[in-house]
PDB file of N, CA and C in Angstrom:
ATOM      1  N   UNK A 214     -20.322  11.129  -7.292  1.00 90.00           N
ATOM      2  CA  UNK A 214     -20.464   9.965  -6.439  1.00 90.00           C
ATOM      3  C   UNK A 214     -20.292  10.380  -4.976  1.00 90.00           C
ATOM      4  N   UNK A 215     -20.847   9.707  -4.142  1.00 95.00           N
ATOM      5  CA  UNK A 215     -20.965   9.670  -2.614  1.00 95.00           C
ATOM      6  C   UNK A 215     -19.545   9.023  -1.815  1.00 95.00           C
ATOM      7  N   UNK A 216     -18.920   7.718  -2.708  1.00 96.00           N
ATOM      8  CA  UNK A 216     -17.990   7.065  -1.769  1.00 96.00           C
ATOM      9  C   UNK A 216     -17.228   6.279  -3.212  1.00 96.00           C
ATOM     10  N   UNK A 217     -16.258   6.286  -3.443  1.00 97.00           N
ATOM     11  CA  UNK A 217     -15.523   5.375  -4.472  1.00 97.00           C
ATOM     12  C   UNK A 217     -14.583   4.526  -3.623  1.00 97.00           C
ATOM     13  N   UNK A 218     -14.547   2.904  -3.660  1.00 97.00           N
ATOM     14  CA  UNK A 218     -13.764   2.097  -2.976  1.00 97.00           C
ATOM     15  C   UNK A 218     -12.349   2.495  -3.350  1.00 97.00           C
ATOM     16  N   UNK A 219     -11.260   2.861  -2.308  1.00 96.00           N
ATOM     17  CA  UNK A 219     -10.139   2.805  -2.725  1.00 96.00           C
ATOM     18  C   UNK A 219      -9.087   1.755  -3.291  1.00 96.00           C
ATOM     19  N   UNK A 220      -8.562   1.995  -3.799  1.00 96.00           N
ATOM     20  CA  UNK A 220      -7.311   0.696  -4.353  1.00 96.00           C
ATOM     21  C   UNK A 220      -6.748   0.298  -3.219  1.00 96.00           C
ATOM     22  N   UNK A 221      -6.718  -0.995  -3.954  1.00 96.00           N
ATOM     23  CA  UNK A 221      -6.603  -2.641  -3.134  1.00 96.00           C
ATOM     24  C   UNK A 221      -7.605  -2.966  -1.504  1.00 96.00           C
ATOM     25  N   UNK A 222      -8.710  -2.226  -1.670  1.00 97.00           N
ATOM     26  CA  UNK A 222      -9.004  -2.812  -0.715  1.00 97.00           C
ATOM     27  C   UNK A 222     -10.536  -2.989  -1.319  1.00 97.00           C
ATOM     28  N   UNK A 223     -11.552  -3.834  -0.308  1.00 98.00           N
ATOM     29  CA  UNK A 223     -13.064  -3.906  -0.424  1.00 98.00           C
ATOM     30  C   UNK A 223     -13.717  -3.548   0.512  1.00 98.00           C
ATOM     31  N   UNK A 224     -14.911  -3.102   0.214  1.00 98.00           N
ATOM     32  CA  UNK A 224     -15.652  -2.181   1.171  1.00 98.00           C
ATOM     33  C   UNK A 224     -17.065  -3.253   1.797  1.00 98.00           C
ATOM     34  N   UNK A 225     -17.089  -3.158   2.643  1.00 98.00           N
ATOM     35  CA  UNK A 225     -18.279  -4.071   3.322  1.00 98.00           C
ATOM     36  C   UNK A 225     -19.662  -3.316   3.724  1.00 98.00           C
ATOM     37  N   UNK A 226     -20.592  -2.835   3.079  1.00 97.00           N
ATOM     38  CA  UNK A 226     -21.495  -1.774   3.191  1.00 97.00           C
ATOM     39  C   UNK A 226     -22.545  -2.169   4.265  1.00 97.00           C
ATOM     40  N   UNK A 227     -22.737  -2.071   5.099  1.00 98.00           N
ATOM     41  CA  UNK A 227     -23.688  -2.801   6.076  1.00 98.00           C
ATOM     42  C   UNK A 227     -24.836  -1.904   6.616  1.00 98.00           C
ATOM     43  N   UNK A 228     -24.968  -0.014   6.592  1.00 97.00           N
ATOM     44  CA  UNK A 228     -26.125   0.274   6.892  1.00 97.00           C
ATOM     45  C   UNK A 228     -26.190   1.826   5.940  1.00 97.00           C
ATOM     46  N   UNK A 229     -27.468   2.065   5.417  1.00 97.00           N
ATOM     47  CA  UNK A 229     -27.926   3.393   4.838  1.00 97.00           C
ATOM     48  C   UNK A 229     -28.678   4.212   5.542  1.00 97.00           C
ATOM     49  N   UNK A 230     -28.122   5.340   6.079  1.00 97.00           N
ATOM     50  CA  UNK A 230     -28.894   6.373   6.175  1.00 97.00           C
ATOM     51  C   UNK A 230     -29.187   7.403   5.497  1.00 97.00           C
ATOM     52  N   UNK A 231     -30.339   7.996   4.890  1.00 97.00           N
ATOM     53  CA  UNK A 231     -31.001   8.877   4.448  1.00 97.00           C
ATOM     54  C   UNK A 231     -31.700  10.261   5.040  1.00 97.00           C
ATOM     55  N   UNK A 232     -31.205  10.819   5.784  1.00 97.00           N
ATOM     56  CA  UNK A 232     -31.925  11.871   6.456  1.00 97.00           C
ATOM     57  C   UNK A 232     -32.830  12.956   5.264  1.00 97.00           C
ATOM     58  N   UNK A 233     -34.336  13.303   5.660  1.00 97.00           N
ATOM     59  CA  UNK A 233     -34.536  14.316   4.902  1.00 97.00           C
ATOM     60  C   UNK A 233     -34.935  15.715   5.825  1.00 97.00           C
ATOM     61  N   UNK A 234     -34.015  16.737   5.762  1.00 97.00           N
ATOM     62  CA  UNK A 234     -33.783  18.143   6.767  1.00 97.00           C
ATOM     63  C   UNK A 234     -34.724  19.046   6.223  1.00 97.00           C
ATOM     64  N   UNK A 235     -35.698  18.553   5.352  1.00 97.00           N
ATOM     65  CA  UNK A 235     -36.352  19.389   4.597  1.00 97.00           C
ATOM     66  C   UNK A 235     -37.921  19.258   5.418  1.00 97.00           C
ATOM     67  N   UNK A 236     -38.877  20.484   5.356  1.00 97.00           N
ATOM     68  CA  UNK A 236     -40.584  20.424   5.315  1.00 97.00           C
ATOM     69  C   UNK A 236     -41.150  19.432   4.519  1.00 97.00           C
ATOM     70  N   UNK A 237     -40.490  19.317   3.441  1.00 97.00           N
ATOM     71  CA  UNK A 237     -41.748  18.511   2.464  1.00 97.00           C
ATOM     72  C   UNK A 237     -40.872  17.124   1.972  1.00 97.00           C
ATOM     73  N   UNK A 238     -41.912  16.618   1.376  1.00 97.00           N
ATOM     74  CA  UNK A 238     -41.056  15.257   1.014  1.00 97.00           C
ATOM     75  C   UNK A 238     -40.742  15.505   0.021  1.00 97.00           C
ATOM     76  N   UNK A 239     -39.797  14.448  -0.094  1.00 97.00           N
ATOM     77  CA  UNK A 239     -38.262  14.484  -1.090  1.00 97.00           C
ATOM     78  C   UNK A 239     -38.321  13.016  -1.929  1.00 97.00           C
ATOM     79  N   UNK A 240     -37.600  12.684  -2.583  1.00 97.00           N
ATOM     80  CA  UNK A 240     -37.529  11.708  -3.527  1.00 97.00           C
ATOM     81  C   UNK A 240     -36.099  11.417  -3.935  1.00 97.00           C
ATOM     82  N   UNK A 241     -35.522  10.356  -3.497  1.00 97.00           N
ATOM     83  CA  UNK A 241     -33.937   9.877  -3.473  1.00 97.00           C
ATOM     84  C   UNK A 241     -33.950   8.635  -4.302  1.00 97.00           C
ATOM     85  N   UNK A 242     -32.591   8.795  -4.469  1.00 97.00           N
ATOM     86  CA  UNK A 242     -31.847   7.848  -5.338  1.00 97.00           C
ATOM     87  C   UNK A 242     -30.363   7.097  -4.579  1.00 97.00           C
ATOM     88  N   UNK A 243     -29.951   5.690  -4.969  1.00 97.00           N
ATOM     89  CA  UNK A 243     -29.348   5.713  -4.360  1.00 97.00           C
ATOM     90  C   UNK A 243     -28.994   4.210  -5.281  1.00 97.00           C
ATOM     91  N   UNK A 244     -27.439   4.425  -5.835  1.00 97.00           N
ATOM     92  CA  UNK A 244     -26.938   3.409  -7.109  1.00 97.00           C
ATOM     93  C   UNK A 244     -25.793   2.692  -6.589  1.00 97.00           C
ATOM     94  N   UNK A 245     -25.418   1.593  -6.127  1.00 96.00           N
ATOM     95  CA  UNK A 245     -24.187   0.921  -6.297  1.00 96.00           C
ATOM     96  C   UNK A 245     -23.662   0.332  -7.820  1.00 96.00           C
ATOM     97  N   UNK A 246     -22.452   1.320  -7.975  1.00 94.00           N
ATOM     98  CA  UNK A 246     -21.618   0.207  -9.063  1.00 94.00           C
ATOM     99  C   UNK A 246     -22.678   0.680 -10.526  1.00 94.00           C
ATOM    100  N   UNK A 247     -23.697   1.562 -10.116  1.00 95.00           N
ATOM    101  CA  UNK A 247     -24.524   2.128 -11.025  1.00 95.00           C
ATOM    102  C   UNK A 247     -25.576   1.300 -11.060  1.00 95.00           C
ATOM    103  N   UNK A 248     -25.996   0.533 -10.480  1.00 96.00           N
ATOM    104  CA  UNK A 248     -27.161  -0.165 -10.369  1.00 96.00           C
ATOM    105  C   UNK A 248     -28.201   0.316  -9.146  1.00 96.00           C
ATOM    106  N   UNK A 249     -28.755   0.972  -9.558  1.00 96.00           N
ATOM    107  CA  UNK A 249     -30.169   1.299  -8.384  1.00 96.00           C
ATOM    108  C   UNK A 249     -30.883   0.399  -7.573  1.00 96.00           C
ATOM    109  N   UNK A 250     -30.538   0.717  -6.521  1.00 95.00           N
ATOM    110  CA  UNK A 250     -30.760   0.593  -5.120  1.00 95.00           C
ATOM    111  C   UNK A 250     -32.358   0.790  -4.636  1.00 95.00           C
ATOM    112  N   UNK A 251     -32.392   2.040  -4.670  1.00 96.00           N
ATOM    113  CA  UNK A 251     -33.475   2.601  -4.519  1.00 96.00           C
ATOM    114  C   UNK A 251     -33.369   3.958  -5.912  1.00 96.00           C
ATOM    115  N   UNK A 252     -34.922   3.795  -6.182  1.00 96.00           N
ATOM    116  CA  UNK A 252     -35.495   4.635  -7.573  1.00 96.00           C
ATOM    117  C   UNK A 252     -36.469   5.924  -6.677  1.00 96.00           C
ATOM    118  N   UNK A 253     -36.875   6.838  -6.941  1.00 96.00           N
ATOM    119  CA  UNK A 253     -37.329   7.476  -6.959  1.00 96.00           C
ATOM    120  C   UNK A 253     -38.296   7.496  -5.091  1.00 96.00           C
ATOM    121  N   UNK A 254     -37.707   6.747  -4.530  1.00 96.00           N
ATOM    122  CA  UNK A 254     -37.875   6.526  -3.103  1.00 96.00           C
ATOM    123  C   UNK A 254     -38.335   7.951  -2.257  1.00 96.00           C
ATOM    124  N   UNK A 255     -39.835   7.702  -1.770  1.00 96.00           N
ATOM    125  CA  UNK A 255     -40.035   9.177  -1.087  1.00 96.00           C
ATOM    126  C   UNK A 255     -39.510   8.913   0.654  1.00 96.00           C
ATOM    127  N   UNK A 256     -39.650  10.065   0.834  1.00 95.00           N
ATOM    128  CA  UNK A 256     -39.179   9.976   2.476  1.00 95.00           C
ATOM    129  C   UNK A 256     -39.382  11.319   3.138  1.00 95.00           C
ATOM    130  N   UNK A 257     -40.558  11.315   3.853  1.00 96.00           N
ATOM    131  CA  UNK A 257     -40.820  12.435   4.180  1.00 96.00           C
ATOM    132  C   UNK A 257     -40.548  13.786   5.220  1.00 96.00           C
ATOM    133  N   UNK A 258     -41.273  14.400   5.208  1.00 97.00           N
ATOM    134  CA  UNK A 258     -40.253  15.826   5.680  1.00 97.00           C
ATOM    135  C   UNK A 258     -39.170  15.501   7.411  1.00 97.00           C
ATOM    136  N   UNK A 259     -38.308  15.768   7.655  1.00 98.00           N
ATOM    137  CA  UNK A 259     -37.531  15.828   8.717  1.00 98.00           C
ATOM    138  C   UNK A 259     -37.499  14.368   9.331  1.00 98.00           C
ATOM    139  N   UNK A 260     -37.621  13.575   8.300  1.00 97.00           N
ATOM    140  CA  UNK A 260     -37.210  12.028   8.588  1.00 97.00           C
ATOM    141  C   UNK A 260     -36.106  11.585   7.785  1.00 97.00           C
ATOM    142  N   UNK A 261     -35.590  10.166   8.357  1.00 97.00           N
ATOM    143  CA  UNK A 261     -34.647   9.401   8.318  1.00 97.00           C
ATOM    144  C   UNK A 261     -35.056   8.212   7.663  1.00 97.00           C
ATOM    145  N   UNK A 262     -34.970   7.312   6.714  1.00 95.00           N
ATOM    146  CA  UNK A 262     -34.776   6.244   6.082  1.00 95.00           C
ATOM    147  C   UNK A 262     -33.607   5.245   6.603  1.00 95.00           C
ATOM    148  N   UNK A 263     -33.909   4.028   7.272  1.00 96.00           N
ATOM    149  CA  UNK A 263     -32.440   3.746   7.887  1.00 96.00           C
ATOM    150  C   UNK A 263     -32.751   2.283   6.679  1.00 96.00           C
ATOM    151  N   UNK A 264     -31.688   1.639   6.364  1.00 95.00           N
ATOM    152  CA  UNK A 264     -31.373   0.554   5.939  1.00 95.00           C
ATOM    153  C   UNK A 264     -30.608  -0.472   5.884  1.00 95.00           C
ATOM    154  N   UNK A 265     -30.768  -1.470   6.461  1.00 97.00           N
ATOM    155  CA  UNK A 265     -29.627  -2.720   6.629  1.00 97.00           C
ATOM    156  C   UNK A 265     -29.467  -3.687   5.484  1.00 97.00           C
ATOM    157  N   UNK A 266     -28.471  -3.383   4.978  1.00 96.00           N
ATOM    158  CA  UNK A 266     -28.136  -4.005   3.784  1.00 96.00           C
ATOM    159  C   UNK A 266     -26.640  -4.664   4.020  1.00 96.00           C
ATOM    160  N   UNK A 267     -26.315  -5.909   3.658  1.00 96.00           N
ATOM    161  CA  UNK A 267     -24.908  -6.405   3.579  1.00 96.00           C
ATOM    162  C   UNK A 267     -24.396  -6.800   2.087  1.00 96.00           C
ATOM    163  N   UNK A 268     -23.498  -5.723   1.179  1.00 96.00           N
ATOM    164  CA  UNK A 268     -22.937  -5.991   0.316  1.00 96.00           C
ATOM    165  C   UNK A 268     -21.814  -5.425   0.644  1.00 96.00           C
ATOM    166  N   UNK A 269     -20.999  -6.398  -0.710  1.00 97.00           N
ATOM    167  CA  UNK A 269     -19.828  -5.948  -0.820  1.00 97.00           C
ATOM    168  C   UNK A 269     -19.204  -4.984  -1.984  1.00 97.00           C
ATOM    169  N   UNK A 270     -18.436  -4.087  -1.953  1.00 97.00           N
ATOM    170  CA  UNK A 270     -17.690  -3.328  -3.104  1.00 97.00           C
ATOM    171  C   UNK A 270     -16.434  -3.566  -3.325  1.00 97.00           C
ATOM    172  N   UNK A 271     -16.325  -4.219  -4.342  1.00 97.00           N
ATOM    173  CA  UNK A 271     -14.861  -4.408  -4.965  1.00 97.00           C
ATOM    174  C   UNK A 271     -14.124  -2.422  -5.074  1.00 97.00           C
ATOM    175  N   UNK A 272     -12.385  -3.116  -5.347  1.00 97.00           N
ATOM    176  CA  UNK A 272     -11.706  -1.435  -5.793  1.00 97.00           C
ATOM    177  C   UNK A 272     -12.098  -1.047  -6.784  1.00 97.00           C
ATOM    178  N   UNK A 273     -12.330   0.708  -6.951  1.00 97.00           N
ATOM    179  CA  UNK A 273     -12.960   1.929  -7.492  1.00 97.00           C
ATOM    180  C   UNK A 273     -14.431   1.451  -7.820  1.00 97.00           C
ATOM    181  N   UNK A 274     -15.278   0.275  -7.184  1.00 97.00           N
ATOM    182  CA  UNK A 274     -16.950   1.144  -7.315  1.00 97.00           C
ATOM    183  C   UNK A 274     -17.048   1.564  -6.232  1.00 97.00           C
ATOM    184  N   UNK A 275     -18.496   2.326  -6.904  1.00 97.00           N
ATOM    185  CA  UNK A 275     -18.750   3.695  -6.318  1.00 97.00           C
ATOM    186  C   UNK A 275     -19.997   3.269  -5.897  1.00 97.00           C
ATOM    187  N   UNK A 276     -20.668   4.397  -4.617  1.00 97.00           N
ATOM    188  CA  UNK A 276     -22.008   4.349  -4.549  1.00 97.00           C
ATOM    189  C   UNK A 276     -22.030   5.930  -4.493  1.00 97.00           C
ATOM    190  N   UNK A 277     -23.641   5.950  -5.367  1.00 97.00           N
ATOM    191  CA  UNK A 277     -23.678   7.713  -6.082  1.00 97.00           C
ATOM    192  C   UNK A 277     -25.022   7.570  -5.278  1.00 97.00           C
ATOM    193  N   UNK A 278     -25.474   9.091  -4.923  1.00 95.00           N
ATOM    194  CA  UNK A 278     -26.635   9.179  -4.674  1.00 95.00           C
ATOM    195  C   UNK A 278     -27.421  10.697  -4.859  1.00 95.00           C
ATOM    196  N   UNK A 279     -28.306  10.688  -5.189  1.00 95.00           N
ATOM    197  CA  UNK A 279     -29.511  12.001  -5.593  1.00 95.00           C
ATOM    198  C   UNK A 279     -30.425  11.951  -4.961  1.00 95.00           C
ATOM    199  N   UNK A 280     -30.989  13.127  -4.837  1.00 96.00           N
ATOM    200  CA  UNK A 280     -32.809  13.392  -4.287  1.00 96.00           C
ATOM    201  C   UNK A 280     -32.967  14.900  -5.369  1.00 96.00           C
ATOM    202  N   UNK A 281     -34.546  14.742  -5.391  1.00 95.00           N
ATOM    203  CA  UNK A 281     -35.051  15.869  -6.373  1.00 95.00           C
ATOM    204  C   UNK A 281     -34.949  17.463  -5.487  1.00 95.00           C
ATOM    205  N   UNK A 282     -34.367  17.559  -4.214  1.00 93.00           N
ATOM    206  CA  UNK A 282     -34.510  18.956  -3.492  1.00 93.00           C
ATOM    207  C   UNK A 282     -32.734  18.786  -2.874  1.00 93.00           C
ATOM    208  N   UNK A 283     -32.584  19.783  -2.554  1.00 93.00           N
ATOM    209  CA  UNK A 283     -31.563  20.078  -1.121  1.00 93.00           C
ATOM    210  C   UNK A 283     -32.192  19.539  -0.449  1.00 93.00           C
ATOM    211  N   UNK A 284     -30.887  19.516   0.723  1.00 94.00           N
ATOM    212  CA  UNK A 284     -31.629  19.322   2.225  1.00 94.00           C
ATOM    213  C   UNK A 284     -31.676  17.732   2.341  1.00 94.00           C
ATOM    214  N   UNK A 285     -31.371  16.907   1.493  1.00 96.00           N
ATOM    215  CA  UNK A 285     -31.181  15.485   1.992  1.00 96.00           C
ATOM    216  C   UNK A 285     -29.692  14.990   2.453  1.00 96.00           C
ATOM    217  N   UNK A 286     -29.549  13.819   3.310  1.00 96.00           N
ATOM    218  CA  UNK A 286     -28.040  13.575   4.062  1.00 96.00           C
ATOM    219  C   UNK A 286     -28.037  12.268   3.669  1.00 96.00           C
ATOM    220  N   UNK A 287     -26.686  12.005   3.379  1.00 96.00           N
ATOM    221  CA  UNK A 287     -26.811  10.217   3.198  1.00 96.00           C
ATOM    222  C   UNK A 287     -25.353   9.657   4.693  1.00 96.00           C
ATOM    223  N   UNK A 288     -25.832   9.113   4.728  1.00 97.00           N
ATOM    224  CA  UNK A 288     -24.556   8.396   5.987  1.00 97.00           C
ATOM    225  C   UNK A 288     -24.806   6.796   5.437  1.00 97.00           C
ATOM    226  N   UNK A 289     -23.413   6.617   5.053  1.00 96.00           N
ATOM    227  CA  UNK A 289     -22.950   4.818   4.585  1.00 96.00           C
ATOM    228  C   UNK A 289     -22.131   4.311   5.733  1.00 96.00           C
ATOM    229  N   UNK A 290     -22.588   3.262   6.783  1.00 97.00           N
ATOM    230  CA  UNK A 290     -21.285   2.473   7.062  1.00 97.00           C
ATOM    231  C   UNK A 290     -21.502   1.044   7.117  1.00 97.00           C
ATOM    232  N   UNK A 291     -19.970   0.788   7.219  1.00 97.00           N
ATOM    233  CA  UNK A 291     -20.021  -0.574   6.699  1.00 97.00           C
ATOM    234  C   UNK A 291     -17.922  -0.556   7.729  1.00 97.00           C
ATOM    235  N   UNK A 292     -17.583  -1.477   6.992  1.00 97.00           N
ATOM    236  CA  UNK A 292     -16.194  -1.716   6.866  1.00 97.00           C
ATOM    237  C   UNK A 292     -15.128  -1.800   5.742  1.00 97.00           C
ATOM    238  N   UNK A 293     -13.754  -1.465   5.532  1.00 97.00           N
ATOM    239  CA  UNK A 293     -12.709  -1.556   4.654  1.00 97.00           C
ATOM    240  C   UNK A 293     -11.583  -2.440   4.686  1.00 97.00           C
ATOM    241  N   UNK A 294     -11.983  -3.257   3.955  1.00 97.00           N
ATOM    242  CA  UNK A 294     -10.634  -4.573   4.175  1.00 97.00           C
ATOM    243  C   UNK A 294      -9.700  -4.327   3.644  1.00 97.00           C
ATOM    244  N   UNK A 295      -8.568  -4.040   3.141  1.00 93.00           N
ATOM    245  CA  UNK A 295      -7.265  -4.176   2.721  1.00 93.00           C
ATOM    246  C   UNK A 295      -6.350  -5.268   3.241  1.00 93.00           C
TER     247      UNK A 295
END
């Protein structure tokens, strides 16, 4: 996994970044709580995917994320309430 909410608090997820550092295009994944987000999502060479999304994460889910190469970056922010 990428980020697991810590105990007693909730996580406020508000933007996705995806960088791909690679020549060729890539193909990402990207699951809250294990539910897919994005499936098999291309994004091509030495670009960024930005995304504004507002959910929330209860304590210990997770958001996991994959691409089929190296060379991809994920950046999550949002906020942590406790």
């Amino acid at each position: 996994s990428l980020y697991t909410v810590p105990a007693s608090t909730t996580t406020v997820l508000s933007n996705i970044s995806i960088c791909n550092t690679t020549s060729g295009t890539v193909y990402f994944y990207i699951l809250l709580n294990g539910v897919e987000l994005f499936s098999n999502t291309a994004t091509e060479a030495y670009s960024t995917t930005v995304v504004d999304i507002k959910q929330a994460l209860a304590t210990t889910q997770i958001i996991a994320g994959y691409a089929n190469a190296a060379g991809v970056k994920y950046h999550f922010s949002g906020a942590e309430i406790s």
